[in-house]
């Protein structure tokens, strides 16, 4: 599936079971440009680290949410993303 904005998305796992994902709300968004790139990068990085698909998509969504708070597109800050998940 293609992810667009703050909606709930449904993906299928390897067994065809639905996986539902809803990004966390972000107040005071500054710039949405690059969110898809950050989403993809977060998913790819998590999968590269051996994480499961659910964890990878959640990490990617956090990266995209983090991007909303920056003026420069795709200026992802891993430390900021990590703190937001504590």
Short mmCIF file of N, CA and C in Angstrom, two decimals, residues 26-82:
data_model
loop_
_atom_site.label_atom_id
_atom_site.label_comp_id
_atom_site.label_asym_id
_atom_site.label_seq_id
_atom_site.Cartn_x
_atom_site.Cartn_y
_atom_site.Cartn_z
N UNK A 26 0.67 14.81 15.11
CA UNK A 26 1.78 15.76 15.19
C UNK A 26 1.19 17.16 15.22
N UNK A 27 1.48 17.89 16.29
CA UNK A 27 1.03 19.29 16.40
C UNK A 27 2.10 20.19 15.80
N UNK A 28 1.65 21.27 15.26
CA UNK A 28 2.56 22.30 14.75
C UNK A 28 3.49 21.78 13.65
N UNK A 29 2.93 21.02 12.72
CA UNK A 29 3.73 20.54 11.60
C UNK A 29 4.29 21.72 10.83
N UNK A 30 5.53 21.61 10.41
CA UNK A 30 6.22 22.69 9.71
C UNK A 30 6.27 22.42 8.21
N UNK A 31 6.60 21.19 7.82
CA UNK A 31 6.85 20.92 6.42
C UNK A 31 6.65 19.43 6.11
N UNK A 32 5.70 19.08 5.25
CA UNK A 32 5.47 17.67 4.93
C UNK A 32 6.38 17.12 3.83
N UNK A 33 7.13 18.01 3.16
CA UNK A 33 7.97 17.55 2.05
C UNK A 33 9.07 16.63 2.59
N UNK A 34 9.20 15.47 2.00
CA UNK A 34 10.21 14.51 2.40
C UNK A 34 9.71 13.45 3.37
N UNK A 35 8.46 13.54 3.80
CA UNK A 35 7.93 12.56 4.75
C UNK A 35 7.96 11.14 4.17
N UNK A 36 7.60 11.02 2.90
CA UNK A 36 7.64 9.70 2.28
C UNK A 36 9.04 9.14 2.21
N UNK A 37 10.01 10.00 1.94
CA UNK A 37 11.41 9.57 1.93
C UNK A 37 11.84 9.09 3.31
N UNK A 38 11.45 9.84 4.35
CA UNK A 38 11.81 9.47 5.72
C UNK A 38 11.10 8.17 6.12
N UNK A 39 9.85 8.02 5.71
CA UNK A 39 9.12 6.78 5.98
C UNK A 39 9.86 5.60 5.38
N UNK A 40 10.22 5.73 4.12
CA UNK A 40 10.90 4.64 3.42
C UNK A 40 12.27 4.36 4.05
N UNK A 41 13.00 5.40 4.38
CA UNK A 41 14.32 5.22 4.98
C UNK A 41 14.21 4.53 6.34
N UNK A 42 13.23 4.92 7.14
CA UNK A 42 13.04 4.29 8.45
C UNK A 42 12.69 2.82 8.34
N UNK A 43 11.83 2.49 7.39
CA UNK A 43 11.45 1.09 7.17
C UNK A 43 12.67 0.30 6.69
N UNK A 44 13.37 0.84 5.71
CA UNK A 44 14.54 0.14 5.16
C UNK A 44 15.60 -0.09 6.23
N UNK A 45 15.86 0.93 7.04
CA UNK A 45 16.88 0.81 8.08
C UNK A 45 16.48 -0.26 9.11
N UNK A 46 15.23 -0.26 9.52
CA UNK A 46 14.77 -1.25 10.49
C UNK A 46 14.86 -2.66 9.92
N UNK A 47 14.46 -2.84 8.67
CA UNK A 47 14.55 -4.16 8.04
C UNK A 47 16.01 -4.59 7.91
N UNK A 48 16.89 -3.65 7.58
CA UNK A 48 18.33 -3.93 7.49
C UNK A 48 18.88 -4.40 8.84
N UNK A 49 18.33 -3.88 9.91
CA UNK A 49 18.75 -4.26 11.26
C UNK A 49 18.10 -5.56 11.73
N UNK A 50 17.28 -6.17 10.86
CA UNK A 50 16.66 -7.45 11.20
C UNK A 50 15.34 -7.33 11.94
N UNK A 51 14.77 -6.15 11.99
CA UNK A 51 13.48 -5.96 12.67
C UNK A 51 12.36 -6.57 11.84
N UNK A 52 11.27 -6.92 12.49
CA UNK A 52 10.11 -7.46 11.79
C UNK A 52 9.37 -6.33 11.07
N UNK A 53 8.46 -6.67 10.18
CA UNK A 53 7.76 -5.69 9.36
C UNK A 53 6.98 -4.70 10.21
N UNK A 54 6.31 -5.17 11.24
CA UNK A 54 5.52 -4.28 12.10
C UNK A 54 6.41 -3.22 12.73
N UNK A 55 7.51 -3.64 13.30
CA UNK A 55 8.44 -2.70 13.93
C UNK A 55 9.01 -1.75 12.89
N UNK A 56 9.33 -2.26 11.71
CA UNK A 56 9.91 -1.44 10.65
C UNK A 56 8.95 -0.35 10.20
N UNK A 57 7.69 -0.70 10.01
CA UNK A 57 6.71 0.31 9.58
C UNK A 57 6.50 1.34 10.67
N UNK A 58 6.44 0.92 11.92
CA UNK A 58 6.29 1.87 13.02
C UNK A 58 7.49 2.82 13.08
N UNK A 59 8.69 2.29 12.89
CA UNK A 59 9.88 3.14 12.89
C UNK A 59 9.82 4.12 11.72
N UNK A 60 9.43 3.65 10.56
CA UNK A 60 9.30 4.53 9.40
C UNK A 60 8.29 5.63 9.63
N UNK A 61 7.17 5.30 10.26
CA UNK A 61 6.16 6.31 10.54
C UNK A 61 6.68 7.35 11.53
N UNK A 62 7.47 6.93 12.50
CA UNK A 62 8.06 7.88 13.44
C UNK A 62 9.04 8.81 12.72
N UNK A 63 9.78 8.26 11.78
CA UNK A 63 10.71 9.09 11.00
C UNK A 63 9.93 10.13 10.19
N UNK A 64 8.83 9.72 9.59
CA UNK A 64 8.01 10.65 8.81
C UNK A 64 7.41 11.72 9.72
N UNK A 65 6.94 11.33 10.91
CA UNK A 65 6.39 12.31 11.85
C UNK A 65 7.47 13.30 12.28
N UNK A 66 8.68 12.81 12.50
CA UNK A 66 9.78 13.69 12.86
C UNK A 66 10.05 14.70 11.76
N UNK A 67 9.98 14.27 10.51
CA UNK A 67 10.22 15.16 9.38
C UNK A 67 9.23 16.31 9.35
N UNK A 68 8.01 16.08 9.79
CA UNK A 68 7.00 17.15 9.81
C UNK A 68 7.42 18.34 10.67
N UNK A 69 8.33 18.11 11.60
CA UNK A 69 8.73 19.15 12.55
C UNK A 69 9.95 19.94 12.10
N UNK A 70 10.47 19.64 10.90
CA UNK A 70 11.67 20.31 10.43
C UNK A 70 11.36 21.14 9.19
N UNK A 71 12.05 22.25 9.06
CA UNK A 71 11.86 23.11 7.90
C UNK A 71 12.53 22.53 6.65
N UNK A 72 13.67 21.88 6.84
CA UNK A 72 14.42 21.32 5.71
C UNK A 72 13.87 19.93 5.40
N UNK A 73 13.45 19.67 4.16
CA UNK A 73 12.90 18.36 3.80
C UNK A 73 13.87 17.21 4.07
N UNK A 74 13.35 16.15 4.64
CA UNK A 74 14.10 14.92 4.93
C UNK A 74 15.29 15.17 5.84
N UNK A 75 15.17 16.14 6.71
CA UNK A 75 16.22 16.41 7.70
C UNK A 75 15.92 15.56 8.92
N UNK A 76 16.04 14.26 8.74
CA UNK A 76 15.69 13.32 9.79
C UNK A 76 16.76 13.30 10.87
N UNK A 77 16.33 13.32 12.13
CA UNK A 77 17.22 13.28 13.26
C UNK A 77 16.89 12.04 14.07
N UNK A 78 17.75 11.02 14.01
CA UNK A 78 17.48 9.74 14.67
C UNK A 78 17.31 9.91 16.18
N UNK A 79 18.08 10.79 16.79
CA UNK A 79 17.95 11.00 18.23
C UNK A 79 16.59 11.57 18.58
N UNK A 80 16.08 12.50 17.79
CA UNK A 80 14.76 13.08 18.02
C UNK A 80 13.70 12.00 17.88
N UNK A 81 13.83 11.13 16.86
CA UNK A 81 12.88 10.05 16.66
C UNK A 81 12.93 9.08 17.82
N UNK A 82 14.12 8.75 18.29
CA UNK A 82 14.28 7.81 19.38
C UNK A 82 13.64 8.34 20.67
#
